[in-house]
Coordinates of C-alpha atoms in Angstrom, one line a residue:
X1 CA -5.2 -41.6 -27.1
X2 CA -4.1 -38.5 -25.0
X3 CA -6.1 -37.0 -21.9
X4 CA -7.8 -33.9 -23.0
X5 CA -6.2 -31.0 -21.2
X6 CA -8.8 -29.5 -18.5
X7 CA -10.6 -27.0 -19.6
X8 CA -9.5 -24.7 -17.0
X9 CA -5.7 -26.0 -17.4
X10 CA -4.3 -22.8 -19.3
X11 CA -6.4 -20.5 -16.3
X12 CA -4.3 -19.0 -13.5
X13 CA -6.0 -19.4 -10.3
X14 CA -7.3 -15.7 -9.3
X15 CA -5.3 -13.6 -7.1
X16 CA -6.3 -11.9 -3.7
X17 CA -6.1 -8.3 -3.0
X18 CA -7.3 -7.0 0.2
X19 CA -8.1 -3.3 0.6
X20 CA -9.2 -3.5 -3.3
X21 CA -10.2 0.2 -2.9
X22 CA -7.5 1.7 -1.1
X23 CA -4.4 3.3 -2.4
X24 CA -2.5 0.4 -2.9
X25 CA -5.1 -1.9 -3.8
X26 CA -7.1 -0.4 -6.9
X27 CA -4.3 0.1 -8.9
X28 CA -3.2 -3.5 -8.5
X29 CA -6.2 -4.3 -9.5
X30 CA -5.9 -2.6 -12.5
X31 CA -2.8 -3.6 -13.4
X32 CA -3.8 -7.5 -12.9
X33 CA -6.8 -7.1 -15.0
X34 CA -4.5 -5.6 -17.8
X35 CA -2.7 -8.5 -17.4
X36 CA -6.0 -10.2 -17.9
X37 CA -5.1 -12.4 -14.6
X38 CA -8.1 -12.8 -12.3
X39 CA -8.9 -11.0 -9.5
X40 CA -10.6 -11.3 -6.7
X41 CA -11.2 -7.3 -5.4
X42 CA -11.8 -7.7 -1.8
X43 CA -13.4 -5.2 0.5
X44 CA -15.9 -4.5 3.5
X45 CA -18.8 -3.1 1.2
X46 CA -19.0 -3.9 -2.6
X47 CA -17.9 -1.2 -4.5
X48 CA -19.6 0.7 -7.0
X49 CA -17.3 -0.1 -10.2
X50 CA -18.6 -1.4 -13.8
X51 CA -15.1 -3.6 -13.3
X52 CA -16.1 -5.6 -10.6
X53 CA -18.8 -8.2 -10.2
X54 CA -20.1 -9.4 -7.5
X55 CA -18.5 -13.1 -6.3
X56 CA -20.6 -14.9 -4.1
X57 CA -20.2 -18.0 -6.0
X58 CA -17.5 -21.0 -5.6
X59 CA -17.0 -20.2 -9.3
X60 CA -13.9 -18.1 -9.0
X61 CA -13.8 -17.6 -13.2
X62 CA -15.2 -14.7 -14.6
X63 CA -17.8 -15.3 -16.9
X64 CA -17.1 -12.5 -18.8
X65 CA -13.6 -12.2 -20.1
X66 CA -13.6 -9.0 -19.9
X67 CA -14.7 -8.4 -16.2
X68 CA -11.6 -10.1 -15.0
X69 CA -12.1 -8.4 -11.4
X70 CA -14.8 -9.7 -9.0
X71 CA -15.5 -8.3 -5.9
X72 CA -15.7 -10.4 -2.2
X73 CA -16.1 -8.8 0.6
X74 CA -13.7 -9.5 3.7
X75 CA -13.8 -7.4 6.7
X76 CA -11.3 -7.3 9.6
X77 CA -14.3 -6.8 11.6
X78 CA -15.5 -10.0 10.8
X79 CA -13.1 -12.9 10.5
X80 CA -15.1 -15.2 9.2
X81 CA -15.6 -13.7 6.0
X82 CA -12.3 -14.1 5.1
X83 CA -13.2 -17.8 4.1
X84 CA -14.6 -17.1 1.3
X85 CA -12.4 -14.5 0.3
X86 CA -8.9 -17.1 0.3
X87 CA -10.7 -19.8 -0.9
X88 CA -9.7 -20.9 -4.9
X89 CA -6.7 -18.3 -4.7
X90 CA -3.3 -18.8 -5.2
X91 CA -1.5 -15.7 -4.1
X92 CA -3.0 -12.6 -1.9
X93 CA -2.0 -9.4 -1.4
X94 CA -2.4 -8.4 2.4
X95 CA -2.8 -4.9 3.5
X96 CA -3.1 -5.1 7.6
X97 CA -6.0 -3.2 9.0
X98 CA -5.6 0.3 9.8
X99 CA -4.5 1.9 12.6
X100 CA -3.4 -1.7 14.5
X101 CA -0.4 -1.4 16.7
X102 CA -1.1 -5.6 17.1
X103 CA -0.8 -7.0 13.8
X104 CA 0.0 -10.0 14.5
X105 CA -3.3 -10.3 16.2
X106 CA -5.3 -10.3 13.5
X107 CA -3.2 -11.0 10.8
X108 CA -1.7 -14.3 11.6
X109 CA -5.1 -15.9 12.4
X110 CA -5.7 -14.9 8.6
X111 CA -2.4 -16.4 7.6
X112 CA -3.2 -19.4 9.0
X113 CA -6.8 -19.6 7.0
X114 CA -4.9 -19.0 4.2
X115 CA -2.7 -21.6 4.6
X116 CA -5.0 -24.4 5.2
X117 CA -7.0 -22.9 2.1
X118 CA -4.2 -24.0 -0.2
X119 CA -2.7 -20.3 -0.4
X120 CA 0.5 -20.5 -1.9
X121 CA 2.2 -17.0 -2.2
X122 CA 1.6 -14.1 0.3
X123 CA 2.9 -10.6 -0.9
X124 CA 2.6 -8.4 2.6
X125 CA 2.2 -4.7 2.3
X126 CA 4.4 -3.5 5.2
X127 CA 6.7 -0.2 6.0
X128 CA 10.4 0.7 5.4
X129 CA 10.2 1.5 8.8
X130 CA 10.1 -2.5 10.0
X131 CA 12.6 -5.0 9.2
X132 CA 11.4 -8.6 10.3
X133 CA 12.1 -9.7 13.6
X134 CA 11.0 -6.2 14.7
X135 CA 8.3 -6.0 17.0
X136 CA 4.7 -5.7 15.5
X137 CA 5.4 -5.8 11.9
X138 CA 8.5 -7.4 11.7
X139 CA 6.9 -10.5 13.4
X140 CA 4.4 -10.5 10.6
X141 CA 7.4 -10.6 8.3
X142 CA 8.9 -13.8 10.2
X143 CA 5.5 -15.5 10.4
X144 CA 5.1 -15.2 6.4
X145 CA 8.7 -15.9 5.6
X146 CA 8.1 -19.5 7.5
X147 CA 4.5 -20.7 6.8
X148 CA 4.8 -20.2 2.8
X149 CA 6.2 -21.3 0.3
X150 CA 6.1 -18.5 -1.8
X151 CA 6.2 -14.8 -0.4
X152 CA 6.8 -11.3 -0.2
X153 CA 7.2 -8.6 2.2
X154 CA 7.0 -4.8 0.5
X155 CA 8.6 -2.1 2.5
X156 CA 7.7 1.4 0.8
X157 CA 9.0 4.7 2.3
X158 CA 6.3 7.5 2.5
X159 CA 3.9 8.1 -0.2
X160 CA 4.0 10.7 -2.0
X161 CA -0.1 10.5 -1.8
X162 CA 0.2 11.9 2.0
X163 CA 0.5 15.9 0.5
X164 CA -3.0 15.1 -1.8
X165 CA -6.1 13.7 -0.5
X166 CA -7.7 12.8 3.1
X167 CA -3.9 12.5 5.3
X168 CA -3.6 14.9 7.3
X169 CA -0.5 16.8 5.5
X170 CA -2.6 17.3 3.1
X171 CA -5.1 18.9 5.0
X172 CA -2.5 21.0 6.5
X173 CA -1.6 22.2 3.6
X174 CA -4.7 23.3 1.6
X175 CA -6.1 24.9 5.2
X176 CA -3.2 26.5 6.8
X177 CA 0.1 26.5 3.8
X178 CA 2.0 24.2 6.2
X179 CA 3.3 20.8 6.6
X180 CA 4.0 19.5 10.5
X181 CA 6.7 17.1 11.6
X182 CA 8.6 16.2 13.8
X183 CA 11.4 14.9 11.0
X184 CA 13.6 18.1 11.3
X185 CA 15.8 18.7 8.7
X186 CA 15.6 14.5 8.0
X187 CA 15.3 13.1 4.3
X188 CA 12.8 10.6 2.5
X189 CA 12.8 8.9 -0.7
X190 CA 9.4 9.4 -0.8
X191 CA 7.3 7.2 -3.5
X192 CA 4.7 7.2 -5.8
X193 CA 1.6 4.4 -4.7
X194 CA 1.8 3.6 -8.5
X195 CA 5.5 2.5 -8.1
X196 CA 4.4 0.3 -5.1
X197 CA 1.5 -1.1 -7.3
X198 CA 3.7 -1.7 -10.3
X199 CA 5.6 -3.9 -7.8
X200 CA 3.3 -5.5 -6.3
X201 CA 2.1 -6.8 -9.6
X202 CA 5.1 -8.5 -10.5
X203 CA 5.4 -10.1 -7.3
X204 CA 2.2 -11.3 -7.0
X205 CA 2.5 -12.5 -10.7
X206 CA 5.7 -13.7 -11.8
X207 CA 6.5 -17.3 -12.2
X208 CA 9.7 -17.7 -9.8
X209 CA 8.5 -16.4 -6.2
X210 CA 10.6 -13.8 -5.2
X211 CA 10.5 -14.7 -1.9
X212 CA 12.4 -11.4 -0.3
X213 CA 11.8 -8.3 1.4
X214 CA 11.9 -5.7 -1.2
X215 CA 13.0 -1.8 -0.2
X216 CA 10.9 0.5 -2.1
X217 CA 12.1 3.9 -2.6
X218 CA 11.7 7.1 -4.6
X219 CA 15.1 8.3 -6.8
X220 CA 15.8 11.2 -4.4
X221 CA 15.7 11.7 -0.9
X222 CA 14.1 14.9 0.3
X223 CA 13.0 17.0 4.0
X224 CA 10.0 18.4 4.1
X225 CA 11.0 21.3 3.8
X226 CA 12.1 20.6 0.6
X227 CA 8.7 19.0 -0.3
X228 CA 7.2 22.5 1.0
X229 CA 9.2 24.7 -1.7
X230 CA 8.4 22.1 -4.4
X231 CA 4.9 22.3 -4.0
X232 CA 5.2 25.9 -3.2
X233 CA 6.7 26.2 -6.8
X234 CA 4.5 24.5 -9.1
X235 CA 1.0 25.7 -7.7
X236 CA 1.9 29.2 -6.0
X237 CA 0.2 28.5 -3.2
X238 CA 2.9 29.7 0.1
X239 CA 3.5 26.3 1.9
X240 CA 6.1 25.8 4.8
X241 CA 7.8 23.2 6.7
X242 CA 7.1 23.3 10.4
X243 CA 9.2 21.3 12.5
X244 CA 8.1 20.4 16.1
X245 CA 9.1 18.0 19.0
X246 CA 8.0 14.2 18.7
X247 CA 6.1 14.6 22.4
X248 CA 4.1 18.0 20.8
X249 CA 3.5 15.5 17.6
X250 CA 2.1 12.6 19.1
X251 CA -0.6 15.0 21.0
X252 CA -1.4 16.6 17.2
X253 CA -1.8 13.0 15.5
X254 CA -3.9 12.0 18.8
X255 CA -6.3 15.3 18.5
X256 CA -7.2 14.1 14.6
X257 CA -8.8 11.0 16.4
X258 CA -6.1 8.7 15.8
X259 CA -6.1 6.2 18.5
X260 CA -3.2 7.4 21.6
X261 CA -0.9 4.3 20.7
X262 CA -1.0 4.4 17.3
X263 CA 0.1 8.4 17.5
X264 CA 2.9 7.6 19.5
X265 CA 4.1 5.2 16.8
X266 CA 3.9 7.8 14.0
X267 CA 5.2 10.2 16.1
X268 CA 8.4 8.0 16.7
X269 CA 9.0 7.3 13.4
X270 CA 9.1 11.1 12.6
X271 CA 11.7 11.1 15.1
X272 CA 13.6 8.3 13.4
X273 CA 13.7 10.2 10.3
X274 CA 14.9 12.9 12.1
X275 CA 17.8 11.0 13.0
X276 CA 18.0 9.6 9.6
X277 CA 16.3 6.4 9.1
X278 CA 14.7 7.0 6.2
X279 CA 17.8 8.8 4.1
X280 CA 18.2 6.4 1.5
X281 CA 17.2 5.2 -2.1
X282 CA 17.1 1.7 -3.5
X283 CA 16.5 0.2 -7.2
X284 CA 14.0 -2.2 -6.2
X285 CA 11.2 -0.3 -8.5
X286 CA 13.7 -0.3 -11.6
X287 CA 15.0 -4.0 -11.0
X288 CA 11.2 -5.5 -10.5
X289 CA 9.4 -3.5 -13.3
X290 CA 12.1 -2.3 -15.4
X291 CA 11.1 1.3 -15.6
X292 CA 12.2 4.4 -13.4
X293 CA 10.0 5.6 -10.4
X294 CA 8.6 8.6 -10.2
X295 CA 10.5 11.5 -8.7
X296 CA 9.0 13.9 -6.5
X297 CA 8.9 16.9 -8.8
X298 CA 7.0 14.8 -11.1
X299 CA 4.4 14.2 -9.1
X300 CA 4.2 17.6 -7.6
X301 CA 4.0 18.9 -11.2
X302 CA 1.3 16.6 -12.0
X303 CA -0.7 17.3 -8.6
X304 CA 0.2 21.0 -8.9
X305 CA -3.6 21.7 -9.5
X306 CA -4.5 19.9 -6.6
X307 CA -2.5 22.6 -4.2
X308 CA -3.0 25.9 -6.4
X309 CA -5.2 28.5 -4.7
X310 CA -8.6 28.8 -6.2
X311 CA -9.1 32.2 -7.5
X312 CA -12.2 34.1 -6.7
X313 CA -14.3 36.3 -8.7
X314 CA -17.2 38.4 -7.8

């Protein structure tokens, strides 16, 4: 007589995703729990979403097919509820904590929970901006690469997301028609969060780790001012490009309350783009997911009522 096959044997473990309400992280939640794959949503407060139950449970399985997403809650805050968070996963998606210029301070005292949690694949949501080995980030990158077996590092270029929303471009825009940089006349292959998501997906999914940095990308770079006359065309609201020093930049991104060191980072990197750091384009979305990003008039189109001026009547 054969053993009976466990009853959870055909069940992948869940998967982790940190900052399950951010950008990033909701729509990899969604597209895990169209996979039907569980999911554990993790964030500081439970959100209010009919997909997500709450886990407080050492039952990691869903009970309801259906709700394949449950929510944990893991603060940076408070490292001690990551436990319960990276306990009964097998891969997690790690978005660092915002605003750090020390990531390796809090991050590798996660990674190391992780591992001695039985964590097996790490997928790390980091910037085109930092190659491993780098300083900051690029330890990170080093740290995962060595202590896993399975991982991923994903390197997006700038969102396209930054002109809608809370950033402060788009602010900039809707209030005063402008966008502020200190990039110049430098390029970006801006992307689509939906591309990185669509990515991140695969990686955290697929049967052979991938076990790479990946270089995500839009299909065209652009300047800002080319980003200004885009959106300036589809909505017909007047927006410009205004191009200032890194020094007067750094003192702008410091008066919206960011903290002084972590403005002088941003500010830099406008400065690399400037010199052209970011004038490139990979096919890392169309290799992983087999589908074209989006391009940047796509998304302006789409977004185009976000921008156009309300019209007033009396």
């Amino acid at each position: 007589m054969t053993d009976s096959p466990s009853p959870d044997a055909s069940v992948p473990q869940p998967v982790l995703v940190l900052g399950a309400t951010g950008k990033t992280g909701r729509r990899i939640v969604d597209g895990l729990v169209a996979r039907h794959h569980p999911v554990r949503a993790a964030s500081r407060q439970q959100p209010t979403d009919d997909r997500l139950t709450d886990d407080r449970s050492a039952d990691h399985r869903p009970t309801n097919p259906d709700a394949v997403a449950r929510h944990v809650t893991s603060d940076w805050a408070d490292p001690v509820s990551h436990r319960a968070a990276v306990t009964g996963v097998h891969a997690t998606y790690l978005i660092p904590p915002p605003g750090t210029t020390d990531p390796a301070a809090q991050l590798d005292p996660f990674l190391d929970l992780a591992r001695d949690a039985g964590v097996q694949r790490i997928v790390l949501l980091s910037s085109s901006a930092f190659q491993a080995g780098d300083p900051g980030f690029g330890q990170v990158h080093t740290t995962i690469a060595k202590q896993f077996p399975q991982w991923a590092v994903l390197r997006p270029s700038w969102f396209m997301q930054n002109f809608v929303g809370e950033h402060p471009h788009a602010h900039s825009i809707l209030r005063d028609g402008e966008i502020v940089t200190a990039t110049g006349a430098g390029r970006v292959a801006f992307i689509d969060v939906a591309d990185i998501a669509a990515v991140a997906v695969r990686v955290l999914t697929d049967s052979t780790p991938h076990n790479t940095e990946h270089l995500l990308t839009g299909p065209q770079a652009h300047s800002y001012a080319d980003v200004a006359a885009m959106i300036s065309e589809v909505s017909g609201r007047p927006v410009r490009h205004t191009a200032i020093g890194v020094d007067t930049m750094h003192r702008r991104l410091a008066s919206f309350g960011i903290p002084d060191a972590f403005a002088a980072i941003l500010a830099g990197m406008d400065g690399d783009i400037a010199a052209g750091s970011e004038d490139r384009t990979t096919s890392t979305v169309s290799d992983v997911t087999g589908r074209a990003p989006t391009s940047l008039r796509d998304f302006c189109t789409a977004h185009a009522d976000h921008w156009r001026p309300t019209v007033r009547t009396r």
